[in-house]
PDB file of C-alpha atoms in Angstrom:
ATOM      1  CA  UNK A   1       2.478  95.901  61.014  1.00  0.00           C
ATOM      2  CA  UNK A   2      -0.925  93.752  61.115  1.00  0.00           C
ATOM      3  CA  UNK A   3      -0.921  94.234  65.025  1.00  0.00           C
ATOM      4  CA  UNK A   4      -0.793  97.575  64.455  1.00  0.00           C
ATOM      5  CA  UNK A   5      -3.700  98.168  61.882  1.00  0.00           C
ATOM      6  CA  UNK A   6      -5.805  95.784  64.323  1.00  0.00           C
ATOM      7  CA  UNK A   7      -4.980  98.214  66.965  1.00  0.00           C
ATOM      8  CA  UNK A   8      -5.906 101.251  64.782  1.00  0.00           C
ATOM      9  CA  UNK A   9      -9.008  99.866  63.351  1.00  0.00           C
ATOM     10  CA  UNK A  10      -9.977  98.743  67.491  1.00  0.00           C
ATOM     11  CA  UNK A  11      -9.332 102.316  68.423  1.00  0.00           C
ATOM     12  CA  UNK A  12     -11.413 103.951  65.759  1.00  0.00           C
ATOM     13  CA  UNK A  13     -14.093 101.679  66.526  1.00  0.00           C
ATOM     14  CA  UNK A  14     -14.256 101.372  70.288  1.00  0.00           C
ATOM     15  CA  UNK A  15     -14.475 106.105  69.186  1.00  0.00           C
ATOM     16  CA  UNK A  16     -17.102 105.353  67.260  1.00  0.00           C
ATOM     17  CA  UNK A  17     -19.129 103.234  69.526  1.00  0.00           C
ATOM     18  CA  UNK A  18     -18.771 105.041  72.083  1.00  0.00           C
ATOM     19  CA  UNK A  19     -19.957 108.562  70.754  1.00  0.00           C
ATOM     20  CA  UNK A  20     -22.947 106.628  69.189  1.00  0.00           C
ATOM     21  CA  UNK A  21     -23.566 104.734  72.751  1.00  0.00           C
ATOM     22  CA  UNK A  22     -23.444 108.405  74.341  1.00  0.00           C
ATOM     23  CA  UNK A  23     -25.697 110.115  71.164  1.00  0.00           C
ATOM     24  CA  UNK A  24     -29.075 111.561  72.949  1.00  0.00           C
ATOM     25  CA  UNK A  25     -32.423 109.744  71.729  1.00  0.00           C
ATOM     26  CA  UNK A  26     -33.058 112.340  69.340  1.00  0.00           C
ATOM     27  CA  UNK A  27     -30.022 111.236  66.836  1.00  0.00           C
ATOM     28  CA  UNK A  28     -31.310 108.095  66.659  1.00  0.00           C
ATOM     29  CA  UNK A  29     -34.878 109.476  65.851  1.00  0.00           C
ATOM     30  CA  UNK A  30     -33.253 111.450  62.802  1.00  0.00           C
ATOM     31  CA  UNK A  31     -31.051 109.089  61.875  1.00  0.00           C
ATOM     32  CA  UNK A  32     -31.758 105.819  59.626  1.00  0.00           C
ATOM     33  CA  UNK A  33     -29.789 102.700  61.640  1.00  0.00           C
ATOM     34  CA  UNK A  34     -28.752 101.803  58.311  1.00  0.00           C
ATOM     35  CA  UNK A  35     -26.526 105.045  57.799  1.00  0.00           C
ATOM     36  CA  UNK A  36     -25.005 104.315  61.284  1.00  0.00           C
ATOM     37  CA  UNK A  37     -23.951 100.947  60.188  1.00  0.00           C
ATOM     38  CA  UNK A  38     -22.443 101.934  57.145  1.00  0.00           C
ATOM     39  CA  UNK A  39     -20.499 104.599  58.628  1.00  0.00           C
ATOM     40  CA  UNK A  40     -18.684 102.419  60.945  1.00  0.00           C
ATOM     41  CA  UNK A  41     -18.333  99.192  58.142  1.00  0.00           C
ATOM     42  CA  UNK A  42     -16.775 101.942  55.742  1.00  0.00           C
ATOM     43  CA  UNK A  43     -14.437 103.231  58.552  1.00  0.00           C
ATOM     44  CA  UNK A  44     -13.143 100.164  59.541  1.00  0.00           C
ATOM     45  CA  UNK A  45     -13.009  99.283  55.964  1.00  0.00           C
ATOM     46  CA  UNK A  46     -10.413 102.370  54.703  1.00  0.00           C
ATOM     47  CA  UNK A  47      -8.533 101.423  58.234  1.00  0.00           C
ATOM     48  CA  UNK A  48      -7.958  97.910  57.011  1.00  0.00           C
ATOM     49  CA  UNK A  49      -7.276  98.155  53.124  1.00  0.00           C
ATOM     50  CA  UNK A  50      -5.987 101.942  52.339  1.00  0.00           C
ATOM     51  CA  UNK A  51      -3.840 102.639  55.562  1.00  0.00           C
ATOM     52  CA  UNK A  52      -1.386  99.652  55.506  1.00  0.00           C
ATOM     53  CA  UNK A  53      -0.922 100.779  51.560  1.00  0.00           C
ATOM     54  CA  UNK A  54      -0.535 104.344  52.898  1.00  0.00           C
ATOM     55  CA  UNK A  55       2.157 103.261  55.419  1.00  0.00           C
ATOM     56  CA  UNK A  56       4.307 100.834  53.579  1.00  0.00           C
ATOM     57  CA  UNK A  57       4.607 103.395  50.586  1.00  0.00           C
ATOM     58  CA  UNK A  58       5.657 106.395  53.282  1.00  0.00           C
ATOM     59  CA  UNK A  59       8.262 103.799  54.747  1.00  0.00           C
ATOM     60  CA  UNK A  60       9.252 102.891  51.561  1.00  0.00           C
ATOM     61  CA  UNK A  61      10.055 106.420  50.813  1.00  0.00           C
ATOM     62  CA  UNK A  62      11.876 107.127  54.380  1.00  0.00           C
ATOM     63  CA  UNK A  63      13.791 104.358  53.544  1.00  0.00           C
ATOM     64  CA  UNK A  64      14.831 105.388  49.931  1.00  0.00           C
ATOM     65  CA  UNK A  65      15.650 108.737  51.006  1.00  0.00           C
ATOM     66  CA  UNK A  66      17.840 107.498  54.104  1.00  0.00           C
ATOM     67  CA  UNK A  67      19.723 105.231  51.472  1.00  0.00           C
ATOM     68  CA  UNK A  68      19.862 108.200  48.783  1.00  0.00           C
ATOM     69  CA  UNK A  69      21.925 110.418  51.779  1.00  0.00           C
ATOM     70  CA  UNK A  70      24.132 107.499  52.930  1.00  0.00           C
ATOM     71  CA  UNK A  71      25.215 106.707  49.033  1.00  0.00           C
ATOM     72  CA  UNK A  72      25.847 110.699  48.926  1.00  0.00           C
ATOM     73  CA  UNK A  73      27.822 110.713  51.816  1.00  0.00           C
ATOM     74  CA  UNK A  74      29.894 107.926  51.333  1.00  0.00           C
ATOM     75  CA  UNK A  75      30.728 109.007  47.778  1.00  0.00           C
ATOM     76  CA  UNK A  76      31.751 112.946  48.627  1.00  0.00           C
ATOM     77  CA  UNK A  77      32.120 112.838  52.746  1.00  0.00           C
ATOM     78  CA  UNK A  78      32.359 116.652  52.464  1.00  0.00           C
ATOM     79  CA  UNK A  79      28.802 116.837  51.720  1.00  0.00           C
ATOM     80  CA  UNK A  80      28.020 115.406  55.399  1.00  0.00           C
ATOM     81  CA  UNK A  81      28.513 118.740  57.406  1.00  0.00           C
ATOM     82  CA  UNK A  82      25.805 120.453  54.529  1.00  0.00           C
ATOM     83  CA  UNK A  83      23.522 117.796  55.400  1.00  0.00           C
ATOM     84  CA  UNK A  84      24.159 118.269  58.881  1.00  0.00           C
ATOM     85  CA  UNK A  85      23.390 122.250  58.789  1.00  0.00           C
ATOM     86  CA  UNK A  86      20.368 121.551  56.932  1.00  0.00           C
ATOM     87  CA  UNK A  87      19.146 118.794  59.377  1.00  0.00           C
ATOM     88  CA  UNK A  88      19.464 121.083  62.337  1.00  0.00           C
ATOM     89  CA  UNK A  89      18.419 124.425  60.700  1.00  0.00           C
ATOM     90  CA  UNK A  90      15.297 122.251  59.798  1.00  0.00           C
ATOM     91  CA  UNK A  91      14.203 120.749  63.153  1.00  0.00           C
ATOM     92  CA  UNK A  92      15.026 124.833  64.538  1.00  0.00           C
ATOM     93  CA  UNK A  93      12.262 125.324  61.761  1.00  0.00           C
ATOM     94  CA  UNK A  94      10.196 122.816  63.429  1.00  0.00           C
ATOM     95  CA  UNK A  95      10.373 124.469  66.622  1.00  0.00           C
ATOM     96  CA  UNK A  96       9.823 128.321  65.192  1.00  0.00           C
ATOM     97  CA  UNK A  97       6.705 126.724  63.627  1.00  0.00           C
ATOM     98  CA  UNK A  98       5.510 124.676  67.019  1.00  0.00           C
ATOM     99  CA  UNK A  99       5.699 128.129  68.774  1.00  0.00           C
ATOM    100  CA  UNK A 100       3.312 129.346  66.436  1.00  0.00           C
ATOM    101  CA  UNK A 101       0.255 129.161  68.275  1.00  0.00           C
ATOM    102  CA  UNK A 102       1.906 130.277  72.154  1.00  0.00           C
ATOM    103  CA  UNK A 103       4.203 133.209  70.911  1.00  0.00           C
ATOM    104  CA  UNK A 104       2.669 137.024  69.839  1.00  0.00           C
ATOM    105  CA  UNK A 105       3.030 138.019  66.944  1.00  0.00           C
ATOM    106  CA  UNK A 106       5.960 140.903  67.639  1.00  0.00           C
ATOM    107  CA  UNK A 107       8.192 137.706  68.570  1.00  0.00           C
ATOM    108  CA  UNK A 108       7.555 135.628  65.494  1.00  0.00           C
ATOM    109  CA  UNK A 109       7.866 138.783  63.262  1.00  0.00           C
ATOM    110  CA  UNK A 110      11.163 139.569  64.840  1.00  0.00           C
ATOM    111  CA  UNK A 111      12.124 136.248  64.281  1.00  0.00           C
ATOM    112  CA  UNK A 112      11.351 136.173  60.812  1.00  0.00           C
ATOM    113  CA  UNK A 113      12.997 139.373  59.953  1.00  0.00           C
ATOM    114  CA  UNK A 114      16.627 137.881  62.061  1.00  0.00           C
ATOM    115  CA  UNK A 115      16.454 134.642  59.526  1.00  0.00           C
ATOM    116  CA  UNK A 116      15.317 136.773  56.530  1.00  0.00           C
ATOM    117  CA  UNK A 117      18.374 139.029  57.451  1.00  0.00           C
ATOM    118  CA  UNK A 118      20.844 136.271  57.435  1.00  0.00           C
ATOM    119  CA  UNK A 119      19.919 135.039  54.308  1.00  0.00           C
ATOM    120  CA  UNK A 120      20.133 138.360  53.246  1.00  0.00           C
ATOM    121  CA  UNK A 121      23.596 138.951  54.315  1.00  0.00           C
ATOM    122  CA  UNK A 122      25.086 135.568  54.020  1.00  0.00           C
ATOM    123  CA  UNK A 123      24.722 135.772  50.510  1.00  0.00           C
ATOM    124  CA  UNK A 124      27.211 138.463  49.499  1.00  0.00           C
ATOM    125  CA  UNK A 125      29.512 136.575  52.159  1.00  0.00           C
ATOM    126  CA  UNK A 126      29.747 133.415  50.204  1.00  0.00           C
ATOM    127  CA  UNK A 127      30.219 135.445  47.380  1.00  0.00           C
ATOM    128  CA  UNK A 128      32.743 137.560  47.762  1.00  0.00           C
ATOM    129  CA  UNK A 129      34.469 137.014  51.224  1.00  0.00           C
ATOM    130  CA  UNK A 130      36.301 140.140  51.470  1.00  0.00           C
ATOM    131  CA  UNK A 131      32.578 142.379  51.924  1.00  0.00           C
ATOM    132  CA  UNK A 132      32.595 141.061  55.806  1.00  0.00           C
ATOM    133  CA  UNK A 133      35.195 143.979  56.561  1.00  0.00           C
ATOM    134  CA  UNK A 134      32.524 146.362  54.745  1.00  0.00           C
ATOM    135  CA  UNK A 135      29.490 145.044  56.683  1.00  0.00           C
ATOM    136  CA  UNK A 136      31.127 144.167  59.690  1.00  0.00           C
ATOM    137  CA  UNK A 137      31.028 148.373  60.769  1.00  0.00           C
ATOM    138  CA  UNK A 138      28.100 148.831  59.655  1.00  0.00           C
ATOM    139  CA  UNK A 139      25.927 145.750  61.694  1.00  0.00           C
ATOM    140  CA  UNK A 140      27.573 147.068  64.908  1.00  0.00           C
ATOM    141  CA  UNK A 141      27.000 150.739  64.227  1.00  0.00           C
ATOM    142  CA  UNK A 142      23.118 149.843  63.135  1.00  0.00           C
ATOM    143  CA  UNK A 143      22.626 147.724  66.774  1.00  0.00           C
ATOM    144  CA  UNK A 144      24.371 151.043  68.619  1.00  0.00           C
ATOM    145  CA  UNK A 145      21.944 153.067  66.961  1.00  0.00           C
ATOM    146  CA  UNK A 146      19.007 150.220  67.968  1.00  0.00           C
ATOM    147  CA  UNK A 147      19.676 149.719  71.363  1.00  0.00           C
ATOM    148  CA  UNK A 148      20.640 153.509  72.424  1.00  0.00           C
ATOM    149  CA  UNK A 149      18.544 155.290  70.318  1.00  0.00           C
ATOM    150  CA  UNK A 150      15.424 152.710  69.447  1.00  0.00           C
ATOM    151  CA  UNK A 151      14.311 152.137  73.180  1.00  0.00           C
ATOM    152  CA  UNK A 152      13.942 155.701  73.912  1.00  0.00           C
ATOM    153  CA  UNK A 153      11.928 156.329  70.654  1.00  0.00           C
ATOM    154  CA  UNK A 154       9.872 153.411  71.617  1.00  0.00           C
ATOM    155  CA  UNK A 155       9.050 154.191  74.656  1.00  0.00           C
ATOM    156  CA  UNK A 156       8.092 157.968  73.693  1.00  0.00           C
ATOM    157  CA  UNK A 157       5.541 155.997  71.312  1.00  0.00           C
ATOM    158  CA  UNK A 158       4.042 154.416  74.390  1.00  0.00           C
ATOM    159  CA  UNK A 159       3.801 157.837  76.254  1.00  0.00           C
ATOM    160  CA  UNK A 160       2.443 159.177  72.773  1.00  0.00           C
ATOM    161  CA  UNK A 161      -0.339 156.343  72.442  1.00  0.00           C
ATOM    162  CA  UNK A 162      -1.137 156.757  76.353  1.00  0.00           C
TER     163      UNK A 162
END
C-alpha cells in the first residue's frame, strides 16, 4: 500500500510540474512563487496523510460487507440466488447508466419505462400468483395493438410534422 501512495503522490506531482513547466511567462508574472510552492507541498501533503486513511477505511468496509454476505449465506443458503439477482440486475444498472452519455434519449426513456413496467407488474405477481392468467391476455393483446397499429400512427406523425 506505501508503494502505491508513492506512486500516486509521483504522479500528481510529475502533473503538476509539468503544467507549471509548460505555464506561459505571464502566470508566473501574476503569480507569487510562494503560492506555487504551497500548492504543490499541500497536494502532496493530502496524497500522503488523508488518502491511505481514505483507502484502508473503504477496504475495510468492502471487506465487512463481503463477510456480512458470506455469514448470510452460509446461515440461510436460500438467500444466495436473491443475492445473485440483485448482483446482476445491479451491474445491468451499471451498464444502463454507462450508456448514458452515447444513447438518445428515446432509447433510455424506453428503457426506463420496460424496467418501471416490470416492477410494476411483478408486484401483483408475487402477490397473488393466480393474476398472470388475467394479465397474460392483456400484455399480448397491448403489443398486437403496438406493433400493428403504433407504427402506422407513427409514421403518419412523421408525414404530419414533414
Amino acid at each position: 500500500m506505501a508503494l502505491g501512495m508513492v506512486g500516486a503522490s509521483r504522479l500528481l506531482h510529475e502533473g503538476i510540474l509539468k503544467n507549471i513547466l509548460h505555464s506561459p511567462m505571464l502566470f508566473f508574472d501574476t503569480t507569487p512563487i510562494g503560492r506555487i510552492l504551497n500548492r504543490f507541498g499541500k497536494d502532496v501533503e493530502a496524497i500522503d496523510t488523508t488518502l491511505p486513511g481514505s483507502i484502508r477505511s473503504m477496504a475495510m468496509t468492502v471487506f465487512n460487507v463481503i463477510a456480512t454476505i458470506v455469514v448470510i449465506v452460509i446461515a440461510t443458503p436460500l438467500i444466495a440466488l436473491p443475492f445473485a439477482l440483485l448482483a446482476a440486475l445491479y451491474f445491468m444498472v451499471l451498464d444502463v447508466e454507462m450508456l448514458d452519455c452515447r444513447l438518445p434519449s428515446a432509447v433510455l426513456t424506453f428503457v426506463g419505462a420496460v424496467i418501471q413496467a416490470v416492477m410494476i407488474l411483478s408486484m401483483p405477481i408475487y402477490a397473488t400468483p393466480t393474476i398472470v392468467f388475467l394479465l397474460a391476455p392483456t400484455i399480448v393483446f397491448y403489443y398486437f395493438i403496438l406493433l400493428h397499429c403504433g407504427g402506422p400512427l407513427r409514421l403518419l406523425k412523421q408525414l404530419k410534422v414533414a
